[in-house]
JSON list of C-alpha atoms in Angstrom, two decimals:
[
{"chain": "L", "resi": 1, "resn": "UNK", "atom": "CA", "xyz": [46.92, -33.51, 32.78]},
{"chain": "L", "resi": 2, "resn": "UNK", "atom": "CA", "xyz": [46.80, -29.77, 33.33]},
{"chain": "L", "resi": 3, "resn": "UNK", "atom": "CA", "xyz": [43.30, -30.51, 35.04]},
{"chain": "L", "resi": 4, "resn": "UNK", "atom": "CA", "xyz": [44.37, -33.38, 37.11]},
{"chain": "L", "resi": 5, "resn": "UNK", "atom": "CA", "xyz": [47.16, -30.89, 38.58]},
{"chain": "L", "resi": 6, "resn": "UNK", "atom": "CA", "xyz": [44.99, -28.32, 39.63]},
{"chain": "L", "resi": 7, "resn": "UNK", "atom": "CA", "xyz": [42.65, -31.24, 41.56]},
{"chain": "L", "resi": 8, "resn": "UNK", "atom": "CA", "xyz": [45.66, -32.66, 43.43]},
{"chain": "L", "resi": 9, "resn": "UNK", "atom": "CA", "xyz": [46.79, -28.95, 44.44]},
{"chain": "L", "resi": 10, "resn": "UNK", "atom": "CA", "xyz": [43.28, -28.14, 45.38]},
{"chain": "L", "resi": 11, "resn": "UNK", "atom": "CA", "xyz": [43.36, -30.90, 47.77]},
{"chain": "L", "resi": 12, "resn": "UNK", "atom": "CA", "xyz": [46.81, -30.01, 49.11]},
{"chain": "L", "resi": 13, "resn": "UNK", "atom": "CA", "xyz": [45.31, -26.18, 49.97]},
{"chain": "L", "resi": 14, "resn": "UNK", "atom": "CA", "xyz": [42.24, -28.62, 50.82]},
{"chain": "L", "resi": 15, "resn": "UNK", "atom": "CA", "xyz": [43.94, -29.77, 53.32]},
{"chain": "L", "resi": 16, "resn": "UNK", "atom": "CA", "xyz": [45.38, -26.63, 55.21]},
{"chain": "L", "resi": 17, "resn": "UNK", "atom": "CA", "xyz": [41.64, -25.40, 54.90]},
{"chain": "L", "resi": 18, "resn": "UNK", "atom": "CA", "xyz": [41.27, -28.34, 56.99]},
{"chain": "L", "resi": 19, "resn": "UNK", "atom": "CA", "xyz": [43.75, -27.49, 59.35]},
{"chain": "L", "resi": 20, "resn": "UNK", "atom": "CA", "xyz": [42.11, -23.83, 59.55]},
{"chain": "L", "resi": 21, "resn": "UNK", "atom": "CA", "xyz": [38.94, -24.78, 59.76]},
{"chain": "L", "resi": 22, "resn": "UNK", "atom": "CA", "xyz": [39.56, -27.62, 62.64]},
{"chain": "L", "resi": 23, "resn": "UNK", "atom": "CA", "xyz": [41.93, -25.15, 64.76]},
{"chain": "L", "resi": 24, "resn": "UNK", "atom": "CA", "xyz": [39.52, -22.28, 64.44]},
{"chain": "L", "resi": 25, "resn": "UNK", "atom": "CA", "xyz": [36.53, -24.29, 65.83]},
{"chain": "L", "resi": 26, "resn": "UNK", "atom": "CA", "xyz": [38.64, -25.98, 68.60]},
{"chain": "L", "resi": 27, "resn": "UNK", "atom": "CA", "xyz": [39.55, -22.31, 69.61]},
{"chain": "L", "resi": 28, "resn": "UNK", "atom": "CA", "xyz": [35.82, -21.08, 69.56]},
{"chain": "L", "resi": 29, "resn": "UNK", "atom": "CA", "xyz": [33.88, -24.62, 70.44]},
{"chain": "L", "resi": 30, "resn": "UNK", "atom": "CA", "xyz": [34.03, -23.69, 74.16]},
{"chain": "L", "resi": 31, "resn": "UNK", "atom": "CA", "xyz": [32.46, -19.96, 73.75]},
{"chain": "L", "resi": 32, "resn": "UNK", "atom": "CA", "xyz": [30.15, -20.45, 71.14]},
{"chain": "L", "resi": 33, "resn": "UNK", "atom": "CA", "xyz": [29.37, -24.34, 70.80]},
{"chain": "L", "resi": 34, "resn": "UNK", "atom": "CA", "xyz": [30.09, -26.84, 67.85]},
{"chain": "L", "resi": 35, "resn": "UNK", "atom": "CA", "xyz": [27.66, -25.05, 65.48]},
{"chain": "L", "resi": 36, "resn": "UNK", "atom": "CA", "xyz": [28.11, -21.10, 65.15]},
{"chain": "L", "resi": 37, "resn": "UNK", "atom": "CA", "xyz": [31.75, -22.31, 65.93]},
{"chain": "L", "resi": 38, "resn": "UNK", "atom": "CA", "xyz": [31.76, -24.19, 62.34]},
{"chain": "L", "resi": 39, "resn": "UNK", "atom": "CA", "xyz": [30.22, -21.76, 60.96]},
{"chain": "L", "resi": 40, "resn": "UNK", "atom": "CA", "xyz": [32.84, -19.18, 61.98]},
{"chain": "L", "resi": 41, "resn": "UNK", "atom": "CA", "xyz": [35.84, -21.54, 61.28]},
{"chain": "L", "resi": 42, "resn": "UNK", "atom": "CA", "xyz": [34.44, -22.46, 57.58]},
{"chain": "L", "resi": 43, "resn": "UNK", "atom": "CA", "xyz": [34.53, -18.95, 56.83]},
{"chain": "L", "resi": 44, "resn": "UNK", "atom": "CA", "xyz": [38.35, -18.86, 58.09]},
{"chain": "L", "resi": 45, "resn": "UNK", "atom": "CA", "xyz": [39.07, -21.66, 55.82]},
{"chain": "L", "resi": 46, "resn": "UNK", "atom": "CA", "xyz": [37.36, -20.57, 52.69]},
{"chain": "L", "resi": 47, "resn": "UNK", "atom": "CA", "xyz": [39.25, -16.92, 53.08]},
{"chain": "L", "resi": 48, "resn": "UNK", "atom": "CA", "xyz": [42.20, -19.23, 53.85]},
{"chain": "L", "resi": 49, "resn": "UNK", "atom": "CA", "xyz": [41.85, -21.38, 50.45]},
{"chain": "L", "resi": 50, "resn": "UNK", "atom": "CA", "xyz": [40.82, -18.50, 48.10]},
{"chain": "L", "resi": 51, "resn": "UNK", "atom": "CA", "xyz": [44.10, -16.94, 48.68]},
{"chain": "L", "resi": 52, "resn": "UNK", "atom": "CA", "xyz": [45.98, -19.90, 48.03]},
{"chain": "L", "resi": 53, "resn": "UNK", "atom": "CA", "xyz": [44.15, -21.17, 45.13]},
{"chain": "L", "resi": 54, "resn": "UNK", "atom": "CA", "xyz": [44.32, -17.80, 43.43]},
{"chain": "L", "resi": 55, "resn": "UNK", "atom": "CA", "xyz": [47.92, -18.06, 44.01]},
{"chain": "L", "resi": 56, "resn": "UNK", "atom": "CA", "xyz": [49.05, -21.89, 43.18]},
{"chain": "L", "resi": 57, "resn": "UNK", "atom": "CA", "xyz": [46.23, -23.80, 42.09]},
{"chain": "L", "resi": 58, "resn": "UNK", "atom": "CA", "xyz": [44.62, -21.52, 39.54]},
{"chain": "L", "resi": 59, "resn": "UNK", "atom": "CA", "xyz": [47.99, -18.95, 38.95]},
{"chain": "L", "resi": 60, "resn": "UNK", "atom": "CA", "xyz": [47.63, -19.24, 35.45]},
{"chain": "L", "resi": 61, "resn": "UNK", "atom": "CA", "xyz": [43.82, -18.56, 34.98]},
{"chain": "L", "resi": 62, "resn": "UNK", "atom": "CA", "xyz": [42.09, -15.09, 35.84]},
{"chain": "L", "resi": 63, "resn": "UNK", "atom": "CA", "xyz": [38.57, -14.12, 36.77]},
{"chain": "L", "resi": 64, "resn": "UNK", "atom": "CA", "xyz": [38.45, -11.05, 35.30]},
{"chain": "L", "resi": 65, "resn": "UNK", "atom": "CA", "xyz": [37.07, -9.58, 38.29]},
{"chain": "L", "resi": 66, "resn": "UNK", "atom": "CA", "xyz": [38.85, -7.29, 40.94]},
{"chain": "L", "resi": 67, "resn": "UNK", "atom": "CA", "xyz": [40.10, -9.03, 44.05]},
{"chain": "L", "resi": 68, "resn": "UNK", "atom": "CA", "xyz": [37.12, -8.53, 46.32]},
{"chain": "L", "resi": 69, "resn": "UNK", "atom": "CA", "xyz": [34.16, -9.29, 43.26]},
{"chain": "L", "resi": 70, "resn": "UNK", "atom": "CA", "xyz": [36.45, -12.32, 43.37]},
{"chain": "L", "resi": 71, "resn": "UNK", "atom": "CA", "xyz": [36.39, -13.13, 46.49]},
{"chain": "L", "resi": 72, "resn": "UNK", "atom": "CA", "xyz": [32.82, -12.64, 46.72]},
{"chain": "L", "resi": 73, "resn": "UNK", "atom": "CA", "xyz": [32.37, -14.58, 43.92]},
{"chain": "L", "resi": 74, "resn": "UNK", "atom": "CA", "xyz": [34.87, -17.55, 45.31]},
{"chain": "L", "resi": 75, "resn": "UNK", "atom": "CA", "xyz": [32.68, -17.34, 48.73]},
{"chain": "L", "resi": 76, "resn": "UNK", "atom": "CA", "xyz": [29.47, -17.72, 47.01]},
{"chain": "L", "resi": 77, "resn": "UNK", "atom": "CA", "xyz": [30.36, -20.63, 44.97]},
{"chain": "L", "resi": 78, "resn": "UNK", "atom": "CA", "xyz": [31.87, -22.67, 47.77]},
{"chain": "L", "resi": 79, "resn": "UNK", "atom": "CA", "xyz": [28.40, -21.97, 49.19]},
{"chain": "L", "resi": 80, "resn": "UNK", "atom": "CA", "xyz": [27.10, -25.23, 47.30]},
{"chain": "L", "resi": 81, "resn": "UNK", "atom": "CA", "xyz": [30.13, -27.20, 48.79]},
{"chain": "L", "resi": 82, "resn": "UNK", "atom": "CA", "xyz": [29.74, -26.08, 52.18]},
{"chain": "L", "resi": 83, "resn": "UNK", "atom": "CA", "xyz": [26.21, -27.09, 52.41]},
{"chain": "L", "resi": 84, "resn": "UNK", "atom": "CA", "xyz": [26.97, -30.76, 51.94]},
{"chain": "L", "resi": 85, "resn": "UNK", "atom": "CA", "xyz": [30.10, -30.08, 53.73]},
{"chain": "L", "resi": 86, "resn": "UNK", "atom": "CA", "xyz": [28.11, -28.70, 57.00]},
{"chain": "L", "resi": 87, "resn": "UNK", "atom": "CA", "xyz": [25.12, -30.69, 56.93]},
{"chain": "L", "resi": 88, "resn": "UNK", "atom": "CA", "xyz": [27.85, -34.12, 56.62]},
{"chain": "L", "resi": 89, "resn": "UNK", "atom": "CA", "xyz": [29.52, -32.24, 59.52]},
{"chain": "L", "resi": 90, "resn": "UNK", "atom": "CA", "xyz": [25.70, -31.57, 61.08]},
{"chain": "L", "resi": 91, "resn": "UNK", "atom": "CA", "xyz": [24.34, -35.28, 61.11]},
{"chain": "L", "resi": 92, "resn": "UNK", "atom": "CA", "xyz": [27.57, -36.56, 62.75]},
{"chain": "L", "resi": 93, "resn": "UNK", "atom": "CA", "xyz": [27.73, -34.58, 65.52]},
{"chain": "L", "resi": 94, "resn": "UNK", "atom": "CA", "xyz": [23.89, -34.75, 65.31]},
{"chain": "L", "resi": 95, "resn": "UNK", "atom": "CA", "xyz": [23.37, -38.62, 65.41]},
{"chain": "L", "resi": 96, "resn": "UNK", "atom": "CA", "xyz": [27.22, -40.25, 66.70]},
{"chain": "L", "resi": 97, "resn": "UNK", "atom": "CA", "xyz": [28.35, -39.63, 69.91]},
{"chain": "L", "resi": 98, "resn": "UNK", "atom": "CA", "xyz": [32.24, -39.99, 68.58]},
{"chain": "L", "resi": 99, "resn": "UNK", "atom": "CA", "xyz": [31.85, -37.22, 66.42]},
{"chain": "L", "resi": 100, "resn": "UNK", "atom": "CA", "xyz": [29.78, -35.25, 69.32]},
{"chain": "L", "resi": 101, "resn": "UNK", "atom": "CA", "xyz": [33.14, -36.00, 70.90]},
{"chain": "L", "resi": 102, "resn": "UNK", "atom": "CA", "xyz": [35.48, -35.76, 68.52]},
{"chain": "L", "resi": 103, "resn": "UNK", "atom": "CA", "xyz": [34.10, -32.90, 65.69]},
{"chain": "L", "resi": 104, "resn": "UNK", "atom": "CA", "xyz": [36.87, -33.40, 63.98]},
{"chain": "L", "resi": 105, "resn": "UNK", "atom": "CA", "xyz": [36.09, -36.39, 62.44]},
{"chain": "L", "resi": 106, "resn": "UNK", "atom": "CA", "xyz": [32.73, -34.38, 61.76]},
{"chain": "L", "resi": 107, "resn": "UNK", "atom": "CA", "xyz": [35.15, -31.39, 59.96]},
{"chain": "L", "resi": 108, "resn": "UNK", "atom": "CA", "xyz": [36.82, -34.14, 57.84]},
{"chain": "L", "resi": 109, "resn": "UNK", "atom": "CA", "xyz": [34.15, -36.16, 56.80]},
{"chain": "L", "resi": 110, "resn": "UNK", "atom": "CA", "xyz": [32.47, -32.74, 55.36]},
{"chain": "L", "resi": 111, "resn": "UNK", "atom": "CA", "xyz": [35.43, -31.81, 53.89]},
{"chain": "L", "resi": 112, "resn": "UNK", "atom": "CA", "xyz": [35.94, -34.49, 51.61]},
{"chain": "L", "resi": 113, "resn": "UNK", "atom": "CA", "xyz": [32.45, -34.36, 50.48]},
{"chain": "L", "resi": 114, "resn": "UNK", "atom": "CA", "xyz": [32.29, -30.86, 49.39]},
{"chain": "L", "resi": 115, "resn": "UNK", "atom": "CA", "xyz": [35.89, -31.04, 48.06]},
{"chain": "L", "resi": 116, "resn": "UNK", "atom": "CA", "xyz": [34.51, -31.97, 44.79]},
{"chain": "L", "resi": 117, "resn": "UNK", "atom": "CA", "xyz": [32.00, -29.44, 44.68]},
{"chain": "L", "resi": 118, "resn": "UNK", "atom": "CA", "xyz": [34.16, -26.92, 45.81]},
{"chain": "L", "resi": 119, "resn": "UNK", "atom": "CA", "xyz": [36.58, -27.80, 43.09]},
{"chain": "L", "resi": 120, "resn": "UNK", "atom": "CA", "xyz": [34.16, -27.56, 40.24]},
{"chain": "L", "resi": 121, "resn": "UNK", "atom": "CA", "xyz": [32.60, -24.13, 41.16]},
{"chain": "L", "resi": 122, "resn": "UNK", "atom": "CA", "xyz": [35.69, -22.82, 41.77]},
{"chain": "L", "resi": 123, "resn": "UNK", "atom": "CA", "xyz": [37.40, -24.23, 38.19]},
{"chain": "L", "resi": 124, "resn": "UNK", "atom": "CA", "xyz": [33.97, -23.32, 36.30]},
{"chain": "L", "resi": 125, "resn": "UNK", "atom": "CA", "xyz": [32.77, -19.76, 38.11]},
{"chain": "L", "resi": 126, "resn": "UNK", "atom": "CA", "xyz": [35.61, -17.90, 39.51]},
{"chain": "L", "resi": 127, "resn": "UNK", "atom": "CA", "xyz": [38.86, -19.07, 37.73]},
{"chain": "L", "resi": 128, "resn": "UNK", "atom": "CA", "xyz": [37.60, -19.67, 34.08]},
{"chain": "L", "resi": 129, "resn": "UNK", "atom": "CA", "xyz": [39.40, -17.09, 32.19]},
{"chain": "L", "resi": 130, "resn": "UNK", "atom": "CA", "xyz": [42.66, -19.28, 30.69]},
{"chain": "L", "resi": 131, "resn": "UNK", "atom": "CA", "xyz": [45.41, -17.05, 30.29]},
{"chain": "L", "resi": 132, "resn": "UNK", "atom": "CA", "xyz": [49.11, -17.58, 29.97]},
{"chain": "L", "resi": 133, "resn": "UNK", "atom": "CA", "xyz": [50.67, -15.45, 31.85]},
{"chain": "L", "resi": 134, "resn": "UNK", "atom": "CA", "xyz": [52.65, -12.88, 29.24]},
{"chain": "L", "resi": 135, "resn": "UNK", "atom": "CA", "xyz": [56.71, -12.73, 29.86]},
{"chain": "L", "resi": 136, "resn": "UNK", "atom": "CA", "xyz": [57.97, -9.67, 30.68]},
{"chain": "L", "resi": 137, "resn": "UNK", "atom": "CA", "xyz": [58.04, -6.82, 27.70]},
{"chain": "L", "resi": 138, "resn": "UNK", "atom": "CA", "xyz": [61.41, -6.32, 26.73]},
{"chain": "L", "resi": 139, "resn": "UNK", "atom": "CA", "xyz": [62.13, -3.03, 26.59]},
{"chain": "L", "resi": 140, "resn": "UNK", "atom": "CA", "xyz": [62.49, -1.71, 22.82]},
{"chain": "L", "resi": 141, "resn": "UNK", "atom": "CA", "xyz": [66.07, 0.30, 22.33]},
{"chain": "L", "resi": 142, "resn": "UNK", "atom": "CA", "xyz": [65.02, 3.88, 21.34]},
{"chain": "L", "resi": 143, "resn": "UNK", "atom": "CA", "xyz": [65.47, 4.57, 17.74]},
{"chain": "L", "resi": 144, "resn": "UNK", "atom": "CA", "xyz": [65.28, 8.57, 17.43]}
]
């Protein structure tokens, strides 16, 4: 169940990676085209769903690593995610005119095909350390 929960919030934070990713190429599309553009914006996005993930999705399991080997690490694995997400986004606004049109429908297309990658990299290579989260110490009265 505990599994299943972390899926469903990765696709909520999924989903404002989404948003990220798809406003940050609609701002940039114009200056530097529908390519370099995604490129930029996916970056956006996975900065964008590391810090969420580390917060909800994953709150309860720890790396082990400091923040930035972390977020290295997080970048690196959504690599294999992002490849099938671009290259879905690349041969739609490669080969259909609606998507040349539209990338949007390019952006969401690639995201739901790398979700799944994304999630298991993420689950297996960054956020594999289970830990319960200790409660608070309570402080010990002073005995002298």
């Amino acid at each position: 169940m505990q599994k299943f929960k972390e899926l469903f919030l990765f696709g909520l934070i999924g989903v404002v990676g989404f948003l990220v990713d798809s406003g940050v190429l609609y701002l940039l599309k114009d200056a530097l085209g529908l390519y370099v553009g995604r490129g930029v914006s996916f970056v956006c996005a996975v900065l964008a769903t590391w810090i969420l993930n580390k917060l909800i999705t994953f709150r309860k399991s720890r790396s082990g690593h400091s923040a930035l080997a972390e977020a290295l690490r997080y970048g690196v694995c959504m690599l294999s995610g992002g490849a099938v997400n671009y290259l879905t986004y690349w041969a739609l606004v490669t080969y259909y005119a609606l998507a040349q049109h539209y990338p949007i429908l390019g952006v969401a297309a690639g995201s739901l095909t790398g979700m799944i990658f994304n999630y298991s990299t993420a689950r297996l290579f960054v956020f594999n350390q289970e830990t319960n989260l200790p409660a608070p110490a309570k402080s010990k009265p002073d005995h002298r």
